[in-house]
Tab-separated table of C-alpha atoms in Angstrom:
chain	number	residue	atom	x	y	z
A	203	MET	CA	-102.278	2.790	56.617
A	204	SER	CA	-99.859	-0.070	56.691
A	205	LEU	CA	-100.860	-1.416	53.289
A	206	SER	CA	-102.408	0.136	50.225
A	207	PRO	CA	-105.933	-0.891	49.245
A	208	GLU	CA	-106.108	-3.075	46.177
A	209	ASP	CA	-108.776	-2.960	43.509
A	210	VAL	CA	-111.487	-5.620	43.680
A	211	PRO	CA	-112.949	-6.630	40.307
A	212	LEU	CA	-116.504	-5.315	40.129
A	213	ALA	CA	-117.850	-8.839	39.521
A	214	LYS	CA	-116.498	-9.811	42.956
A	215	ALA	CA	-117.576	-6.671	44.792
A	216	TYR	CA	-120.710	-8.325	46.242
A	217	ARG	CA	-118.465	-10.626	48.257
A	218	LEU	CA	-117.309	-7.704	50.365
A	219	LEU	CA	-120.824	-7.456	51.843
A	220	ASN	CA	-122.200	-10.953	51.318
A	221	HIS	CA	-121.488	-12.122	54.870
A	222	GLY	CA	-123.402	-9.235	56.404
A	223	PRO	CA	-120.891	-6.860	58.024
A	224	THR	CA	-121.872	-3.523	59.547
A	225	VAL	CA	-120.605	-0.621	57.401
A	226	LEU	CA	-119.728	3.043	57.618
A	227	VAL	CA	-121.544	5.201	55.069
A	228	THR	CA	-119.500	8.187	53.927
A	229	SER	CA	-120.902	11.048	51.892
A	230	ALA	CA	-119.978	14.548	50.710
A	231	HIS	CA	-121.638	17.458	49.018
A	232	SER	CA	-120.687	21.051	48.415
A	233	GLY	CA	-117.686	21.043	50.747
A	234	THR	CA	-119.397	19.174	53.598
A	235	ARG	CA	-118.777	15.538	54.449
A	236	ASN	CA	-120.148	13.001	56.875
A	237	VAL	CA	-119.906	9.437	58.126
A	238	MET	CA	-122.549	7.259	59.798
A	239	ALA	CA	-122.861	3.587	60.744
A	240	ALA	CA	-125.319	1.234	59.024
A	241	ALA	CA	-126.081	-2.392	59.772
A	242	TRP	CA	-128.757	-2.491	57.083
A	243	ALA	CA	-126.717	-2.771	53.895
A	244	MET	CA	-126.438	-5.727	51.533
A	245	PRO	CA	-125.703	-6.743	47.942
A	246	LEU	CA	-128.570	-6.575	45.454
A	247	ASP	CA	-126.938	-7.764	42.230
A	248	PHE	CA	-123.734	-9.270	40.881
A	249	GLN	CA	-122.818	-7.538	37.626
A	250	PRO	CA	-123.052	-4.632	37.390
A	251	PRO	CA	-122.913	-4.838	41.180
A	252	LYS	CA	-125.663	-3.118	43.073
A	253	VAL	CA	-126.183	-2.618	46.792
A	254	LEU	CA	-128.989	-1.618	49.136
A	255	VAL	CA	-128.625	0.561	52.205
A	256	VAL	CA	-131.156	2.055	54.604
A	257	ILE	CA	-130.451	5.707	55.448
A	258	ALA	CA	-132.979	7.217	57.862
A	259	ALA	CA	-134.759	10.388	56.772
A	260	GLU	CA	-133.598	12.542	59.650
A	261	THR	CA	-129.879	11.904	59.194
A	262	PHE	CA	-127.415	14.416	57.791
A	263	THR	CA	-126.055	11.632	55.598
A	264	ARG	CA	-129.473	11.376	53.948
A	265	HIS	CA	-129.253	15.025	52.928
A	266	LEU	CA	-125.733	14.628	51.515
A	267	VAL	CA	-126.575	11.397	49.657
A	268	GLU	CA	-129.725	12.820	48.092
A	269	ALA	CA	-127.899	16.016	47.105
A	270	SER	CA	-124.818	14.293	45.643
A	271	GLY	CA	-126.302	11.019	44.391
A	272	GLU	CA	-123.250	9.208	45.791
A	273	PHE	CA	-121.960	7.449	48.885
A	274	ALA	CA	-119.299	4.957	49.887
A	275	LEU	CA	-119.725	1.859	52.026
A	276	ASN	CA	-116.603	1.372	54.143
A	277	VAL	CA	-116.250	-1.958	55.979
A	278	PRO	CA	-114.746	-1.352	59.435
A	279	PRO	CA	-112.726	-4.043	61.200
A	280	ARG	CA	-112.830	-4.842	64.885
A	281	SER	CA	-110.250	-2.163	65.630
A	282	LEU	CA	-112.808	0.459	64.547
A	283	ALA	CA	-115.727	-0.910	66.586
A	284	ARG	CA	-115.655	1.958	69.034
A	285	ALA	CA	-115.535	4.569	66.275
A	286	THR	CA	-118.407	2.774	64.531
A	287	VAL	CA	-120.568	3.170	67.630
A	288	GLU	CA	-119.478	6.772	68.065
A	289	VAL	CA	-120.289	7.910	64.533
A	290	GLY	CA	-123.536	5.982	64.756
A	291	THR	CA	-124.809	7.887	67.773
A	292	VAL	CA	-124.255	11.578	66.972
A	293	SER	CA	-125.253	13.739	64.017
A	294	GLY	CA	-122.776	15.294	61.628
A	295	ARG	CA	-124.992	18.324	61.197
A	296	SER	CA	-123.100	20.336	63.779
A	297	MET	CA	-119.640	18.742	63.748
A	298	ASP	CA	-117.133	17.041	61.475
A	299	LYS	CA	-117.263	13.503	62.826
A	300	PHE	CA	-114.040	12.562	61.043
A	301	GLN	CA	-112.155	15.179	63.081
A	302	GLN	CA	-114.108	14.532	66.265
A	303	TYR	CA	-113.325	10.812	66.233
A	304	ARG	CA	-109.906	11.031	64.569
A	305	LEU	CA	-110.916	9.153	61.429
A	306	LYS	CA	-108.423	9.739	58.640
A	307	THR	CA	-109.622	9.540	55.069
A	308	PHE	CA	-108.326	9.106	51.566
A	309	SER	CA	-109.803	10.031	48.221
A	310	ALA	CA	-112.211	7.763	46.394
A	311	LYS	CA	-111.555	6.963	42.751
A	312	CYS	CA	-114.956	7.738	41.218
A	313	ILE	CA	-116.956	9.740	43.751
A	314	SER	CA	-116.480	12.744	45.993
A	315	ALA	CA	-117.249	11.006	49.292
A	316	PRO	CA	-114.097	10.274	51.319
A	317	LEU	CA	-112.994	6.734	52.192
A	318	VAL	CA	-112.108	5.863	55.791
A	319	GLU	CA	-108.537	4.754	56.503
A	320	GLY	CA	-108.254	1.621	58.602
A	321	CYS	CA	-111.337	0.057	57.066
A	322	ILE	CA	-110.771	-3.207	55.183
A	323	ALA	CA	-113.049	-2.733	52.164
A	324	TRP	CA	-114.565	0.183	50.316
A	325	LEU	CA	-117.400	0.260	47.801
A	326	GLU	CA	-117.971	3.501	45.880
A	327	CYS	CA	-121.632	3.789	44.948
A	328	LYS	CA	-123.861	5.917	42.728
A	329	VAL	CA	-127.525	6.115	43.685
A	330	ILE	CA	-130.129	4.764	41.280
A	331	PRO	CA	-132.890	7.160	42.298
A	332	ASN	CA	-136.250	5.706	43.310
A	333	ALA	CA	-138.523	8.203	45.027
A	334	TYR	CA	-140.899	5.555	46.375
A	335	ASN	CA	-138.242	3.360	48.019
A	336	GLN	CA	-136.416	6.367	49.422
A	337	SER	CA	-139.477	8.068	50.888
A	338	GLN	CA	-141.434	4.975	51.923
A	339	TYR	CA	-138.609	2.803	53.260
A	340	ASP	CA	-135.528	5.067	53.572
A	341	LEU	CA	-134.091	2.533	51.138
A	342	PHE	CA	-131.397	3.413	48.602
A	343	VAL	CA	-130.428	1.302	45.606
A	344	ALA	CA	-127.009	2.095	44.179
A	345	GLU	CA	-124.559	0.783	41.632
A	346	VAL	CA	-121.050	-0.009	42.805
A	347	VAL	CA	-118.659	1.846	40.491
A	348	SER	CA	-115.373	1.022	42.233
A	349	ALA	CA	-114.351	-1.446	44.932
A	350	GLN	CA	-111.160	-1.877	46.927
A	351	ALA	CA	-110.054	-4.049	49.829
A	352	ASP	CA	-107.161	-4.523	52.225
A	353	PRO	CA	-105.137	-7.371	50.682
A	354	ARG	CA	-104.247	-8.713	54.126
A	355	VAL	CA	-107.836	-9.925	54.506
A	356	PHE	CA	-109.347	-9.971	50.986
A	357	ALA	CA	-107.369	-11.366	48.079
A	358	ASP	CA	-108.124	-13.370	44.954
A	359	GLY	CA	-111.810	-12.573	45.384
A	360	ARG	CA	-112.066	-14.078	48.874
A	361	TRP	CA	-112.031	-12.973	52.478
A	362	LYS	CA	-109.062	-14.493	54.308
A	363	PHE	CA	-109.782	-13.585	57.899
A	364	GLU	CA	-108.309	-16.847	59.136
A	365	TYR	CA	-104.834	-15.791	58.004
A	366	ALA	CA	-104.844	-12.292	59.495
A	367	SER	CA	-104.957	-10.513	62.833
A	368	GLU	CA	-108.166	-10.742	64.878
A	369	ASP	CA	-108.254	-6.946	64.742
A	370	LEU	CA	-108.939	-7.125	61.004
A	371	ARG	CA	-112.171	-9.128	61.257
A	372	THR	CA	-115.479	-7.569	60.256
A	373	ILE	CA	-117.959	-6.559	62.934
A	374	HIS	CA	-121.652	-7.394	62.939
A	375	HIS	CA	-123.961	-5.235	65.012
A	376	VAL	CA	-126.877	-6.745	66.930
A	377	ALA	CA	-128.174	-3.753	68.911
A	378	GLY	CA	-127.050	-1.086	71.367
A	379	GLY	CA	-123.324	-1.271	70.601
A	380	HIS	CA	-123.344	-5.068	70.909
A	381	PHE	CA	-121.280	-6.579	68.090
A	382	TYR	CA	-119.919	-9.943	67.125
A	383	SER	CA	-116.814	-10.236	64.976
A	384	ILE	CA	-116.854	-12.705	62.121
A	385	GLY	CA	-115.550	-16.084	63.223
A	386	ASP	CA	-114.208	-19.336	61.853
A	387	VAL	CA	-114.340	-20.828	58.389
A	388	VAL	CA	-117.183	-23.328	58.073
A	389	ASN	CA	-116.560	-26.287	55.834
A	390	ALA	CA	-120.009	-27.128	54.538
A	391	ASN	CA	-118.872	-30.613	53.535
A	392	GLN	CA	-118.268	-31.787	57.080
B	204	MET	CA	-135.600	-30.634	68.443
B	205	SER	CA	-134.057	-30.528	71.860
B	206	LEU	CA	-135.793	-27.320	72.917
B	207	SER	CA	-138.966	-25.585	71.868
B	208	PRO	CA	-138.704	-22.290	70.012
B	209	GLU	CA	-139.722	-19.284	72.067
B	210	ASP	CA	-141.593	-16.250	70.809
B	211	VAL	CA	-139.526	-13.140	70.088
B	212	PRO	CA	-141.369	-9.840	70.606
B	213	LEU	CA	-141.951	-8.262	67.199
B	214	ALA	CA	-140.096	-5.109	68.253
B	215	LYS	CA	-136.961	-7.248	68.692
B	216	ALA	CA	-137.384	-9.354	65.554
B	217	TYR	CA	-134.907	-7.232	63.549
B	218	ARG	CA	-132.138	-8.402	65.872
B	219	LEU	CA	-132.451	-11.921	64.495
B	220	LEU	CA	-131.089	-10.677	61.144
B	221	ASN	CA	-129.183	-7.544	62.133
B	222	HIS	CA	-125.766	-9.232	62.156
B	223	GLY	CA	-126.178	-10.515	58.604
B	224	PRO	CA	-126.653	-14.295	58.726
B	225	THR	CA	-127.454	-16.394	55.683
B	226	VAL	CA	-131.042	-17.679	55.796
B	227	LEU	CA	-133.255	-20.419	54.442
B	228	VAL	CA	-136.388	-19.157	52.708
B	229	THR	CA	-139.348	-21.510	53.060
B	230	SER	CA	-142.558	-21.161	51.111
B	231	ALA	CA	-145.735	-23.087	50.318
B	232	HIS	CA	-148.709	-22.795	48.032
B	233	SER	CA	-151.503	-25.102	47.024
B	234	GLY	CA	-150.007	-28.219	48.599
B	235	THR	CA	-146.449	-27.632	47.344
B	236	ARG	CA	-143.592	-26.413	49.510
B	237	ASN	CA	-139.984	-25.409	49.012
B	238	VAL	CA	-136.810	-24.219	50.688
B	239	MET	CA	-133.878	-22.229	49.273
B	240	ALA	CA	-130.839	-20.463	50.683
B	241	ALA	CA	-130.452	-16.669	50.613
B	242	ALA	CA	-127.549	-14.539	51.729
B	243	TRP	CA	-129.303	-11.367	50.595
B	244	ALA	CA	-131.805	-10.763	53.375
B	245	MET	CA	-131.836	-7.981	55.951
B	246	PRO	CA	-134.057	-5.936	58.251
B	247	LEU	CA	-135.801	-2.921	56.759
B	248	ASP	CA	-137.731	-1.518	59.716
B	249	PHE	CA	-138.167	-1.917	63.465
B	250	GLN	CA	-141.873	-1.717	64.313
B	251	PRO	CA	-143.836	-3.108	62.653
B	252	PRO	CA	-140.782	-5.125	61.615
B	253	LYS	CA	-140.112	-5.403	57.927
B	254	VAL	CA	-137.479	-7.354	56.030
B	255	LEU	CA	-135.975	-7.447	52.554
B	256	VAL	CA	-135.002	-10.563	50.647
B	257	VAL	CA	-133.801	-11.126	47.090
B	258	ILE	CA	-135.500	-14.101	45.387
B	259	ALA	CA	-134.311	-14.691	41.825
B	260	ALA	CA	-136.951	-14.781	39.101
B	261	GLU	CA	-136.158	-18.290	37.890
B	262	THR	CA	-136.504	-19.988	41.273
B	263	PHE	CA	-139.407	-22.192	42.295
B	264	THR	CA	-139.513	-20.275	45.577
B	265	ARG	CA	-140.295	-17.124	43.599
B	266	HIS	CA	-143.368	-18.787	42.147
B	267	LEU	CA	-144.572	-19.975	45.551
B	268	VAL	CA	-143.935	-16.629	47.254
B	269	GLU	CA	-145.710	-14.625	44.568
B	270	ALA	CA	-148.640	-17.056	44.576
B	271	SER	CA	-149.033	-17.213	48.364
B	272	GLY	CA	-147.805	-13.747	49.404
B	273	GLU	CA	-145.913	-15.367	52.271
B	274	PHE	CA	-142.559	-16.839	53.219
B	275	ALA	CA	-140.494	-17.612	56.279
B	276	LEU	CA	-136.854	-16.739	56.924
B	277	ASN	CA	-135.227	-19.561	58.903
B	278	VAL	CA	-131.776	-18.860	60.373
B	279	PRO	CA	-129.629	-21.998	60.073
B	280	PRO	CA	-126.793	-22.677	62.515
B	281	ARG	CA	-123.416	-24.146	61.661
B	282	SER	CA	-124.768	-27.691	61.952
B	283	LEU	CA	-126.986	-26.981	58.921
B	284	ALA	CA	-124.242	-25.487	56.721
B	285	ARG	CA	-124.143	-28.479	54.428
B	286	ALA	CA	-127.924	-28.566	54.027
B	287	THR	CA	-127.866	-24.817	53.338
B	288	VAL	CA	-125.488	-25.363	50.424
B	289	GLU	CA	-127.500	-28.320	49.172
B	290	VAL	CA	-130.876	-26.561	49.111
B	291	GLY	CA	-129.167	-23.552	47.536
B	292	THR	CA	-127.891	-25.479	44.543
B	293	VAL	CA	-130.863	-27.486	43.251
B	294	SER	CA	-134.393	-26.510	42.291
B	295	GLY	CA	-137.468	-27.663	44.156
B	296	ARG	CA	-139.474	-27.764	40.950
B	297	SER	CA	-138.880	-31.492	40.476
B	298	MET	CA	-138.290	-32.705	44.034
B	299	ASP	CA	-139.256	-32.079	47.636
B	300	LYS	CA	-135.984	-30.705	49.013
B	301	PHE	CA	-137.118	-31.229	52.602
B	302	GLN	CA	-137.369	-34.955	51.989
B	303	GLN	CA	-134.286	-35.092	49.774
B	304	TYR	CA	-132.058	-33.459	52.386
B	305	ARG	CA	-133.858	-34.813	55.465
B	306	LEU	CA	-134.998	-31.434	56.735
B	307	LYS	CA	-137.799	-31.821	59.275
B	308	THR	CA	-140.308	-29.037	59.625
B	309	PHE	CA	-142.897	-27.724	62.030
B	310	SER	CA	-145.908	-25.522	61.473
B	311	ALA	CA	-145.674	-21.759	61.428
B	312	LYS	CA	-148.070	-19.746	63.566
B	313	CYS	CA	-149.399	-17.254	61.022
B	314	ILE	CA	-148.474	-18.485	57.533
B	315	SER	CA	-148.651	-21.698	55.553
B	316	ALA	CA	-144.911	-22.006	54.811
B	317	PRO	CA	-143.218	-24.647	56.990
B	318	LEU	CA	-140.454	-23.804	59.467
B	319	VAL	CA	-137.202	-25.786	59.432
B	320	GLU	CA	-136.327	-27.755	62.565
B	321	GLY	CA	-132.780	-27.298	63.769
B	322	CYS	CA	-132.688	-23.644	62.760
B	323	ILE	CA	-132.173	-21.139	65.568
B	324	ALA	CA	-134.573	-18.358	64.537
B	325	TRP	CA	-137.676	-18.086	62.392
B	326	LEU	CA	-139.385	-15.019	60.969
B	327	GLU	CA	-142.827	-15.464	59.414
B	328	CYS	CA	-143.352	-12.854	56.730
B	329	LYS	CA	-146.180	-11.473	54.587
B	330	VAL	CA	-145.181	-9.823	51.329
B	331	ILE	CA	-145.949	-6.137	50.813
B	332	PRO	CA	-146.341	-6.326	47.040
B	333	ASN	CA	-144.311	-3.952	44.890
B	334	ALA	CA	-144.312	-4.882	41.219
B	335	TYR	CA	-141.360	-2.631	40.345
B	336	ASN	CA	-138.993	-3.909	43.052
B	337	GLN	CA	-139.965	-7.516	42.393
B	338	SER	CA	-139.563	-7.376	38.617
B	339	GLN	CA	-136.635	-4.965	38.423
B	340	TYR	CA	-134.539	-6.189	41.358
B	341	ASP	CA	-136.033	-9.567	42.432
B	342	LEU	CA	-136.493	-7.700	45.709
B	343	PHE	CA	-139.279	-8.524	48.154
B	344	VAL	CA	-140.395	-6.312	51.027
B	345	ALA	CA	-142.347	-8.129	53.716
B	346	GLU	CA	-143.768	-7.526	57.161
B	347	VAL	CA	-142.727	-9.895	59.937
B	348	VAL	CA	-145.920	-11.186	61.551
B	349	SER	CA	-144.388	-13.697	63.965
B	350	ALA	CA	-140.869	-14.402	65.204
B	351	GLN	CA	-139.375	-17.214	67.248
B	352	ALA	CA	-135.884	-18.225	68.329
B	353	ASP	CA	-134.022	-21.042	70.038
B	354	PRO	CA	-133.660	-19.861	73.648
B	355	ARG	CA	-130.250	-21.513	73.921
B	356	VAL	CA	-128.821	-18.778	71.663
B	357	PHE	CA	-131.360	-15.934	71.681
B	358	ALA	CA	-132.944	-14.802	74.932
B	359	ASP	CA	-134.057	-11.513	76.452
B	360	GLY	CA	-133.845	-9.900	73.027
B	361	ARG	CA	-130.164	-10.777	72.485
B	362	TRP	CA	-128.071	-13.359	70.726
B	363	LYS	CA	-126.018	-15.315	73.256
B	364	PHE	CA	-123.707	-17.315	71.027
B	365	GLU	CA	-120.880	-17.052	73.510
B	366	TYR	CA	-122.778	-19.194	76.014
B	367	ALA	CA	-123.796	-21.982	73.629
B	368	SER	CA	-122.300	-24.711	71.489
B	369	GLU	CA	-120.232	-23.695	68.449
B	370	ASP	CA	-122.695	-25.725	66.380
B	371	LEU	CA	-125.412	-23.182	67.180
B	372	ARG	CA	-123.629	-20.177	65.660
B	373	THR	CA	-125.052	-18.456	62.591
B	374	ILE	CA	-123.339	-18.935	59.230
B	375	HIS	CA	-122.446	-16.161	56.820
B	376	HIS	CA	-121.936	-17.069	53.181
B	377	VAL	CA	-119.226	-15.424	51.093
B	378	ALA	CA	-119.412	-17.376	47.824
B	379	GLY	CA	-119.276	-20.928	46.483
B	380	GLY	CA	-120.129	-22.720	49.700
B	381	HIS	CA	-117.521	-20.708	51.623
B	382	PHE	CA	-118.995	-19.613	54.966
B	383	TYR	CA	-117.779	-18.054	58.156
B	384	SER	CA	-119.588	-18.660	61.426
B	385	ILE	CA	-120.263	-15.702	63.680
B	386	GLY	CA	-117.423	-15.159	66.134
B	387	ASP	CA	-116.606	-13.439	69.381
B	388	VAL	CA	-118.363	-10.640	71.225
B	389	VAL	CA	-116.750	-7.286	70.466
B	390	ASN	CA	-116.730	-4.798	73.285
B	391	ALA	CA	-116.841	-1.467	71.499
B	392	ASN	CA	-115.577	0.354	74.565
B	393	GLN	CA	-112.154	-1.260	74.532
């Protein structure tokens, strides 16, 4: 990585997801790890920060998250769009997707799931178990216990995409590998 | 409105929210109506389509949604950014925000909540009550019973922002009235 991630104060962690980017969900348990893509993730609370993510029942990630009670949400930039599609279309049950798709990782601060290098934000999360939401809706509530971001695009509690390379913009999945990157600043007073 | 909204097949309704836009939540009960902004809304299921939205306990919208069991998610484009901030910062308890901020409405097909003219997509939703999620997390699960979109930007089941005016792009709130509009198409195969 060209720059080191910087800590994001937990009270500002919701801002990493507030604009609706697609994320990579990383997980680990008992020596096995995995990564999948998720468009259905969002903030749920400010402080302590909580998030929601939908993790389908048949996925290998679901098994690792339920076994470990932890996951990380990694926010991929445009340069990882292809990898995001790739890890979103195959199962990690029979392969290590990090190796297969050449995704390097680094250690999280508070959980065992790895964090994906080249992403621009990382939220380390501990599941708040809820059997009904998990079984009925594949829906996981979790508390964010650590947050980091790439200071080239997130600093002083704000995204700063307009000052960085286009390759560092978040990607927003519509369907079938069709993404938009985040665009221009909108001045709501004009 | 320059064009009439067109129906979106329910199986494609999730695509209206999949890329994470900020929405306007409209509601009505017993002759009273309201509109608020929400960045915390996302799809929860494909078919029948379900959505999640966080509606804080102290809001007037919360009262109307719990009383009626219905709401609509209206997707505002860039041209409504200012109105989105305005309706997100005052309560509708003591005023009609539609009148105050000159938001015209039209009738929904399946619910009593009004739909906001000038938005580019509309999801009519019926709450699936869950006392724990609502009280603990301010979180509402709802089924989408009707969906429409502005055919200038959503057609054949896809957003087509790249072929329309910049003013018709979705807006994505970060914090404090700071939005980004949705940007360029990302080709994940490059």
